Coordinates of C-alpha atoms in Angstrom, one line a residue:
M1 CA 1.7 29.9 9.5
K2 CA -1.0 26.9 8.1
T3 CA -2.9 24.5 10.2
K4 CA -5.6 23.4 9.5
V5 CA -5.5 20.3 7.5
M6 CA -8.4 17.7 6.6
V7 CA -7.4 13.9 7.8
L8 CA -9.0 10.5 6.2
P9 CA -9.2 8.3 8.5
M10 CA -6.7 5.5 8.6
S11 CA -7.7 1.4 7.4
G12 CA -5.5 -1.3 6.7
L13 CA -2.4 -0.3 9.3
S14 CA -0.8 -3.7 10.1
K15 CA 0.0 -3.1 13.6
C16 CA 3.4 -5.2 13.3
M17 CA 4.2 -3.4 10.1
L18 CA 4.0 -0.1 12.3
L19 CA 6.1 -1.7 15.2
A20 CA 8.4 -2.2 12.0
A21 CA 8.5 1.3 10.6
A22 CA 9.3 2.8 14.3
A23 CA 12.2 1.4 15.0
V24 CA 13.4 2.5 11.8
L25 CA 14.6 6.0 13.0
A26 CA 13.1 5.6 16.5
P27 CA 14.3 4.7 20.7
G28 CA -2.2 1.0 -10.4
A29 CA -0.4 2.9 -13.2
A30 CA -2.3 1.5 -16.7
S31 CA 0.3 0.7 -19.4
A32 CA 3.1 3.3 -20.6
Q33 CA 2.0 2.6 -24.1
V34 CA 0.9 6.3 -24.4
R35 CA 3.5 9.0 -24.7
P36 CA 2.9 12.8 -22.9
A37 CA 0.5 15.5 -24.1
R38 CA 3.1 17.7 -22.8
P39 CA 6.4 17.6 -21.7
V40 CA 5.7 18.6 -17.1
A41 CA 8.4 16.9 -16.1
Q42 CA 8.1 18.8 -12.9
P43 CA 5.4 21.8 -11.8
P44 CA 6.6 24.4 -13.3
G45 CA 8.7 27.6 -12.3
T46 CA 11.2 25.0 -10.3
A47 CA 14.6 23.8 -10.7
P48 CA 15.2 20.3 -13.2
R49 CA 15.1 17.6 -10.5
T50 CA 16.9 15.1 -13.1
G51 CA 20.1 15.3 -14.6
P52 CA 23.6 15.8 -12.3
A53 CA 24.4 17.2 -8.9
A54 CA 25.9 19.0 -7.6
T55 CA 28.7 18.6 -6.1
Q56 CA 29.6 19.1 -2.2
P57 CA 33.1 21.3 -2.8
G58 CA 36.2 19.3 -1.8
A59 CA 33.6 15.8 -0.9
P60 CA 35.2 13.7 -4.6
V61 CA 38.8 13.7 -5.9
P62 CA 40.7 12.7 -8.8
G63 CA 41.0 8.6 -8.5
N64 CA 39.0 7.9 -5.5
P65 CA 37.4 5.5 -5.6
D66 CA 34.7 6.1 -3.4
Y67 CA 33.5 8.6 -6.2
K68 CA 30.7 7.6 -8.2
P69 CA 30.3 11.2 -10.7
P70 CA 25.8 11.2 -11.3
Q71 CA 25.1 9.8 -14.5
P72 CA 22.6 12.3 -17.1
S73 CA 20.3 11.3 -19.0
D74 CA 20.3 10.9 -22.7
Q75 CA 16.7 9.8 -23.0
L76 CA 15.2 11.1 -25.9
A77 CA 11.4 13.3 -25.6
P78 CA 8.4 11.7 -26.9
L79 CA 6.7 12.9 -29.7
P80 CA 3.0 14.4 -27.4
L81 CA -0.1 12.8 -28.0
P82 CA -3.5 14.8 -28.4
P83 CA -3.7 17.2 -24.8
A84 CA -6.5 14.6 -22.7
V85 CA -9.8 15.1 -22.3
W86 CA -11.1 15.3 -18.8
S87 CA -15.6 14.5 -17.7
T88 CA -17.5 16.3 -15.5
R89 CA -17.1 13.3 -13.3
D90 CA -13.8 13.2 -13.2
A91 CA -13.1 16.8 -12.9
Q92 CA -14.8 16.7 -9.3
D93 CA -12.9 13.0 -8.5
L94 CA -10.0 15.2 -8.9
L95 CA -11.5 18.6 -6.2
A96 CA -12.3 15.5 -3.9
T97 CA -9.1 14.4 -3.6
I98 CA -7.4 17.8 -3.2
G99 CA -9.6 18.6 -0.6
Q100 CA -8.6 15.7 1.0
I101 CA -5.6 16.0 0.6
G102 CA -4.6 18.4 4.1
A103 CA -4.7 14.2 5.0
E104 CA -0.8 13.4 3.1
G105 CA 0.6 17.3 5.6
L106 CA -0.4 19.0 2.0
D107 CA -2.4 21.8 1.9
P108 CA -5.4 21.3 -0.9
A109 CA -5.2 25.2 -1.0
D110 CA -1.3 24.6 -3.4
Y111 CA -3.4 23.3 -5.9
D112 CA -6.6 26.2 -6.4
P113 CA -9.1 24.2 -6.4
A114 CA -11.7 27.1 -6.1
G115 CA -10.4 27.7 -10.1
L116 CA -11.0 24.1 -11.1
A117 CA -14.3 24.7 -9.5
A118 CA -15.3 27.8 -11.5
A119 CA -13.9 25.2 -15.2
I120 CA -16.0 22.4 -13.8
S121 CA -19.0 25.5 -13.5
A122 CA -18.4 27.0 -16.7
G123 CA -18.7 24.1 -19.1
D124 CA -16.5 24.9 -21.7
P125 CA -15.1 20.5 -22.0
I126 CA -11.9 23.4 -23.4
L127 CA -11.5 25.3 -20.0
L128 CA -12.0 22.3 -17.5
S129 CA -9.6 20.4 -19.0
K130 CA -6.7 22.3 -18.5
A131 CA -7.5 23.0 -15.2
A132 CA -8.3 19.7 -14.7
T133 CA -5.2 18.5 -16.1
D134 CA -2.4 21.5 -14.8
R135 CA -3.9 19.7 -11.4
F136 CA -3.3 16.7 -11.7
D137 CA -0.2 17.7 -13.2
R138 CA 0.5 19.0 -9.3
V139 CA -0.3 16.8 -7.1
S140 CA 0.6 14.2 -8.6
W141 CA 3.7 15.2 -8.7
D142 CA 3.3 16.3 -5.1
L143 CA 2.3 12.9 -3.7
A144 CA 5.0 11.1 -5.9
M145 CA 7.6 13.5 -5.4
G146 CA 8.0 15.6 -2.6
H147 CA 6.4 19.8 -2.3
V148 CA 9.2 21.3 -1.3
R149 CA 11.5 21.3 -4.7
R150 CA 14.6 20.0 -4.8
A151 CA 16.4 23.2 -5.3
V152 CA 16.8 23.8 -1.7
R153 CA 16.7 20.2 0.4
V154 CA 19.8 20.9 1.4
D155 CA 22.4 18.5 0.6
W156 CA 20.0 15.9 -1.3
Y157 CA 21.7 13.7 -4.1
V158 CA 19.4 10.6 -3.5
T159 CA 18.2 8.9 -7.2
D160 CA 14.6 9.3 -7.2
N161 CA 12.3 8.0 -10.4
D162 CA 9.0 7.3 -9.7
I163 CA 7.5 10.2 -11.9
D164 CA 8.4 11.9 -14.8
A165 CA 6.5 13.5 -17.7
E166 CA 5.7 9.7 -19.3
K167 CA 5.0 8.6 -16.2
Q168 CA 2.7 11.4 -15.8
D169 CA 0.3 11.4 -18.1
A170 CA 0.3 7.6 -18.7
L171 CA -1.2 7.5 -15.4
M172 CA -3.2 10.4 -16.1
R173 CA -5.0 8.7 -19.3
S174 CA -5.6 5.1 -17.4
A175 CA -7.1 7.2 -14.6
L176 CA -8.9 9.2 -17.1
A177 CA -10.6 5.9 -19.2
T178 CA -11.2 4.2 -15.8
H179 CA -12.6 7.2 -14.2
Q180 CA -10.0 6.6 -11.0
I181 CA -8.8 9.6 -10.6
G182 CA -8.5 9.9 -6.8
D183 CA -6.9 5.8 -6.6
A184 CA -4.7 6.6 -8.8
L185 CA -3.8 9.3 -7.2
R186 CA -3.0 7.9 -4.0
S187 CA -1.2 5.2 -5.1
L188 CA 2.0 6.7 -5.9
L189 CA 2.2 8.4 -1.9
P190 CA 5.0 6.4 0.5
T191 CA 4.0 2.8 1.6
H192 CA 6.7 2.4 4.0
P193 CA 5.3 1.7 7.2
Q194 CA 6.5 4.8 8.7
Y195 CA 5.2 7.8 6.8
A196 CA 1.6 6.0 8.1
A197 CA 2.7 5.9 11.3
L198 CA 4.0 10.4 10.8
K199 CA 0.0 10.4 8.8
A200 CA -2.3 9.0 12.3
A201 CA -0.3 11.3 14.2
L202 CA -0.5 13.8 12.2
A203 CA -4.7 13.1 12.2
S204 CA -5.0 12.7 15.9
T205 CA -2.4 15.9 16.8
P206 CA -4.5 18.7 18.5
A207 CA -4.5 21.7 15.8
T208 CA -3.0 23.9 18.3
D209 CA -0.4 22.7 18.3
T210 CA 1.2 24.2 15.0
A211 CA 4.7 23.4 15.7
K212 CA 4.4 19.3 15.6
L213 CA 2.3 19.6 13.2
A214 CA 4.8 21.5 11.3
R215 CA 7.0 18.6 11.5
I216 CA 5.6 16.3 11.2
R217 CA 3.9 17.3 7.6
L218 CA 7.6 18.2 7.1
N219 CA 8.7 15.2 7.6
M220 CA 5.9 13.0 5.7
D221 CA 7.4 15.3 3.2
R222 CA 10.4 13.9 3.4
W223 CA 9.6 10.6 3.0
R224 CA 7.9 11.7 -0.4
W225 CA 11.3 12.5 -2.0
L226 CA 12.3 8.8 -0.7
P227 CA 12.1 6.4 -4.1
R228 CA 8.3 5.2 -3.0
D229 CA 9.4 1.2 -3.0
L230 CA 13.4 1.7 -1.1
G231 CA 13.6 -2.3 -1.9
Q232 CA 13.1 -5.7 -0.4
K233 CA 16.7 -5.5 1.9
Y234 CA 18.2 -2.4 2.4
I235 CA 20.1 -0.7 4.8
I236 CA 19.0 2.8 5.9
V237 CA 20.8 5.8 7.9
N238 CA 19.2 8.3 9.5
V239 CA 21.8 11.3 10.2
P240 CA 19.0 12.5 13.7
S241 CA 19.1 9.6 16.1
F242 CA 22.8 8.2 14.5
Y243 CA 21.6 4.7 14.2
A244 CA 22.1 2.7 10.7
T245 CA 19.6 0.1 10.5
L246 CA 19.6 -2.9 8.2
V247 CA 15.3 -3.5 6.9
E248 CA 14.6 -7.1 4.5
N249 CA 11.0 -7.8 4.1
G250 CA 9.4 -4.5 6.7
V251 CA 11.6 -6.0 9.3
N252 CA 14.1 -4.8 11.2
R253 CA 16.9 -7.6 10.8
W254 CA 20.4 -5.3 12.2
K255 CA 20.1 -1.9 14.0
N256 CA 22.9 -0.8 15.6
R257 CA 24.2 3.3 16.8
A258 CA 26.3 5.3 13.5
V259 CA 29.0 8.6 13.6
A260 CA 27.8 11.5 11.5
G261 CA 29.6 14.1 10.4
K262 CA 30.2 16.8 12.6
L263 CA 28.6 20.7 12.3
S264 CA 31.7 22.0 10.3
T265 CA 31.3 18.6 7.4
P266 CA 27.8 17.8 7.5
T267 CA 26.6 14.4 6.7
P268 CA 24.4 15.2 2.8
Q269 CA 21.5 12.9 2.1
L270 CA 22.4 10.4 -1.1
S271 CA 20.9 7.3 -2.2
A272 CA 24.0 4.8 -3.3
T273 CA 24.5 1.0 -3.9
A274 CA 26.8 -1.2 -1.8
V275 CA 28.3 -3.9 -4.1
G276 CA 30.3 -5.3 -1.2
V277 CA 32.9 -4.3 1.2
I278 CA 36.8 -3.5 1.1
L279 CA 38.7 -5.3 3.8
N280 CA 42.1 -3.8 5.4
P281 CA 40.8 -0.2 3.1
W282 CA 43.8 1.3 2.9
W283 CA 42.0 5.4 3.9
E284 CA 41.0 8.3 0.9
V285 CA 42.3 11.1 2.6
P286 CA 38.7 14.1 1.0
K287 CA 40.5 16.7 -0.4
S288 CA 38.8 18.9 2.2
I289 CA 40.6 18.3 5.2
E290 CA 43.9 16.9 3.2
H291 CA 46.4 19.5 5.0
E292 CA 46.1 17.8 7.9
A293 CA 47.1 14.9 6.9
A294 CA 49.8 16.2 4.3
G295 CA 53.8 15.4 4.4
K296 CA 52.5 13.7 7.8
K297 CA 53.9 10.1 8.7
G298 CA 51.7 6.9 8.1
F299 CA 50.2 9.0 4.8
V300 CA 51.8 7.8 1.3
P301 CA 51.4 10.6 -1.5
V302 CA 49.8 9.8 -4.9
K303 CA 51.1 11.9 -7.8
A304 CA 49.9 12.7 -11.2
P305 CA 52.4 11.4 -14.3
D306 CA 54.4 14.7 -13.8
G307 CA 55.3 14.4 -9.8
S308 CA 52.3 16.3 -8.6
V309 CA 50.8 14.6 -5.8
Q310 CA 46.6 13.6 -6.6
R311 CA 45.9 12.9 -3.4
W312 CA 46.8 11.7 -0.3
R313 CA 46.1 8.3 1.3
Q314 CA 46.4 6.3 4.9
P315 CA 47.2 2.5 4.5
P316 CA 45.5 -0.2 6.5
G317 CA 46.4 -0.5 9.9
P318 CA 46.2 -0.1 14.0
T319 CA 45.9 3.7 12.9
N320 CA 44.1 3.8 10.2
A321 CA 40.7 6.1 10.2
L322 CA 38.5 3.3 8.4
G323 CA 39.3 0.8 10.8
Q324 CA 39.7 -3.1 9.7
I325 CA 35.9 -2.8 6.8
K326 CA 34.3 -0.5 4.7
F327 CA 31.6 -0.7 2.0
V328 CA 32.0 -0.5 -1.5
M329 CA 28.9 2.2 -2.2
P330 CA 30.4 4.2 -5.0
N331 CA 28.3 7.8 -5.3
S332 CA 29.1 11.9 -5.7
Q333 CA 30.2 12.6 -2.8
A334 CA 32.4 10.0 -2.1
I335 CA 30.4 8.9 1.0
Y336 CA 30.4 5.3 3.0
L337 CA 29.7 3.2 6.2
H338 CA 32.9 2.2 7.4
D339 CA 34.6 0.7 10.8
T340 CA 36.3 2.4 13.1
N341 CA 39.9 2.9 15.3
A342 CA 38.2 5.8 18.0
R343 CA 34.8 3.4 18.8
S344 CA 34.8 5.1 21.9
R345 CA 32.9 7.2 20.1
F346 CA 29.5 5.2 19.7
N347 CA 28.7 5.9 23.4
S348 CA 28.6 9.2 23.3
D349 CA 24.3 10.0 22.9
V350 CA 25.0 13.0 20.8
R351 CA 27.2 11.1 17.7
A352 CA 28.2 14.1 15.2
L353 CA 32.5 13.5 14.9
S354 CA 33.0 12.1 11.4
H355 CA 34.2 14.2 8.3
G356 CA 31.0 13.1 6.4
C357 CA 31.5 9.3 6.4
I358 CA 29.4 6.8 8.9
R359 CA 30.7 5.1 10.9
T360 CA 28.8 1.7 11.9
M361 CA 29.8 0.5 15.2
K362 CA 29.7 -3.5 14.6
I363 CA 29.4 -2.7 11.2
M364 CA 32.2 -6.1 10.5
D365 CA 28.4 -8.2 12.0
L366 CA 26.4 -6.9 9.5
A367 CA 29.2 -7.5 6.7
T368 CA 30.1 -10.5 7.4
Q369 CA 25.7 -11.3 7.3
L370 CA 25.5 -9.6 3.9
L371 CA 28.4 -11.8 2.0
G372 CA 26.9 -15.0 3.9
D373 CA 23.1 -13.9 2.4
D374 CA 21.9 -15.7 -1.4
G375 CA 24.4 -18.8 -0.6
G376 CA 27.8 -16.2 -0.4
E377 CA 31.6 -17.8 -0.1
W378 CA 32.3 -14.9 2.5
T379 CA 31.9 -17.2 5.1
P380 CA 32.8 -15.5 8.5
D381 CA 36.0 -17.5 8.7
K382 CA 36.3 -16.6 5.1
I383 CA 37.3 -13.6 6.2
Q384 CA 39.0 -13.0 9.6
E385 CA 41.7 -15.7 7.5
T386 CA 41.8 -11.9 4.8
L387 CA 41.7 -9.7 7.7
A388 CA 44.8 -11.8 9.5
T389 CA 46.8 -11.6 6.6
K390 CA 46.0 -7.2 6.1
K391 CA 46.1 -7.3 2.6
T392 CA 43.7 -4.6 1.4
V393 CA 40.9 -7.2 -0.6
Q394 CA 37.4 -6.6 -1.9
A395 CA 34.7 -9.0 -1.0
N396 CA 31.5 -8.5 -2.6
F397 CA 27.7 -9.6 -1.7
V398 CA 25.7 -11.9 -4.5
K399 CA 23.5 -8.5 -5.0
P400 CA 23.8 -5.1 -4.2
V401 CA 22.0 -3.7 -1.7
P402 CA 20.6 -0.6 -1.9
V403 CA 21.7 3.0 1.1
Y404 CA 20.3 5.3 1.4
I405 CA 21.2 8.2 4.2
V406 CA 18.7 10.2 4.7
Y407 CA 17.6 13.7 7.5
F408 CA 14.4 12.8 9.7
S409 CA 13.4 14.4 12.8
S410 CA 10.8 13.7 14.2
A411 CA 10.0 9.6 13.7
A412 CA 5.7 8.2 15.1
L413 CA 5.6 5.0 17.0
L414 CA 2.2 3.2 17.4
D415 CA 0.5 4.4 19.7
G416 CA 0.7 8.4 18.3
T417 CA 4.1 9.8 20.2
I418 CA 6.6 12.0 18.8
V419 CA 10.2 11.3 18.6
N420 CA 12.1 14.2 18.1
Y421 CA 15.6 14.3 17.1
Q422 CA 17.9 17.7 17.3
D423 CA 18.3 19.6 13.8
L424 CA 21.7 18.9 14.1
Y425 CA 22.6 20.9 10.9
G426 CA 19.3 23.4 10.8
R427 CA 18.4 21.9 8.1
D428 CA 14.5 21.4 8.2
A429 CA 13.4 25.4 9.1
K430 CA 14.6 25.8 5.2
A431 CA 12.4 23.3 4.5
M432 CA 9.7 23.7 6.8
T433 CA 8.9 27.5 5.1
A434 CA 9.3 26.3 1.5
L435 CA 6.2 23.3 1.9
E436 CA 4.0 26.3 3.8
M437 CA 4.9 27.8 -0.1
K438 CA 2.7 27.5 -3.6
D439 CA 5.4 26.9 -5.3
G440 CA 7.1 24.7 -3.0
G441 CA 9.5 27.2 -2.5
A442 CA 11.4 27.5 -6.2
S443 CA 10.6 31.6 -5.8
L444 CA 13.6 30.3 -2.9
V445 CA 15.8 30.1 -4.8
P446 CA 18.2 32.6 -6.6
P447 CA 18.8 33.1 -10.4
K448 CA 21.9 32.0 -12.2
A449 CA 24.1 35.0 -12.5
T450 CA 24.5 35.6 -16.4
K451 CA 27.0 37.0 -18.5
P452 CA 26.6 40.4 -20.0
P453 CA 27.3 40.0 -23.9
V454 CA 30.9 40.7 -24.7
P455 CA 30.3 43.6 -27.7
A456 CA 31.4 43.0 -30.3
T457 CA 34.3 45.8 -30.4
D458 CA 36.2 43.7 -27.3
Q459 CA 35.1 39.7 -28.8
V460 CA 38.3 41.4 -31.8
A461 CA 40.3 43.1 -29.5
A462 CA 40.2 38.7 -27.6
R463 CA 40.8 37.4 -30.6

């Protein structure tokens, strides 16, 4: 395992920001009025990072209001511009940035600095521009999106549009025009204080402590998997820590215990937008556990026009698995935050007990705060009055709230101490292996099987 990293000094870190960051998880580009010269939306040889995500078997069911299919992109590929021209000065700046990238938990060798140095020495402007553009593409992608490829991130359904081919090209051309290659690349790094805290911990960890270094580097990369800007106000659930947190303006506004998926029904990592809550909700039984509810007292079938049962539901009431409230946050995995009728489960230290959704302690308090934000009409009295009617009602937030369900197995405190959580679902090992690979683990993914062509004689026979 590689352990040597080059560390840059950390500067400008606010003490209060780091305190807030630790509490969450622990007890310039110029105008893009240009079009890309090359279709580089991801490093060569990797799986696509955009488009429909594969859904978990059994998660979405017909008519389930918690399900939202992934939206494919219909954008047309832009017309190419001539290849960018690199000067020796800019290429040397890029080479220096690669040499210091160990401070971000990445391996400089993955970007072939020797090859770039040789291109600089050769004095051939065409060779130099091609070599520098290739390195810029790889470095910019990894700093913005993470080195571990999406295909080897287990149960990963987070939308991240921080960079694409057009943005990548615009950033490079702007950096070349201003001779600010290093600054442009550093502008892609996560802004969350927890990333800075992990970076500081990485710098202070002895090179001999390989296990600690590997875990810090992995969780730094996980921050790069997320959007650089999570939003002014958002909810983040860290599954291994079993906590849900409402963050606003970088400060933890609300935080409480959560119950996540058990080992047989692990909670996926995803992003969604919460538009409101359902008071006195029905429970749409997941397809994967339908056999536990089918035909049993207290469950209602939803039938198709032909009379066949499409799914099973549980009506509101004291035995409802969702309790009194659930968040409305449709996503491709039909996962959401909700109340529970088994609140004693919050007393457990290891709270991997659900079918995948996030049971959240005192979630009514969280919902009440959000419903009242921005002059919302849902006062605490109105919420309680609606609950008392036993009727199912949707109450919407004035402004939608982003929700991120993530999997950080390590967090950093202000003093550099690392807090480790149990790797519940065994996701660390594969990601660590991919992080150590030059291709980010792309070669770990088996190629999709293709059907052999049908012989002409068989085609005729099949008609």
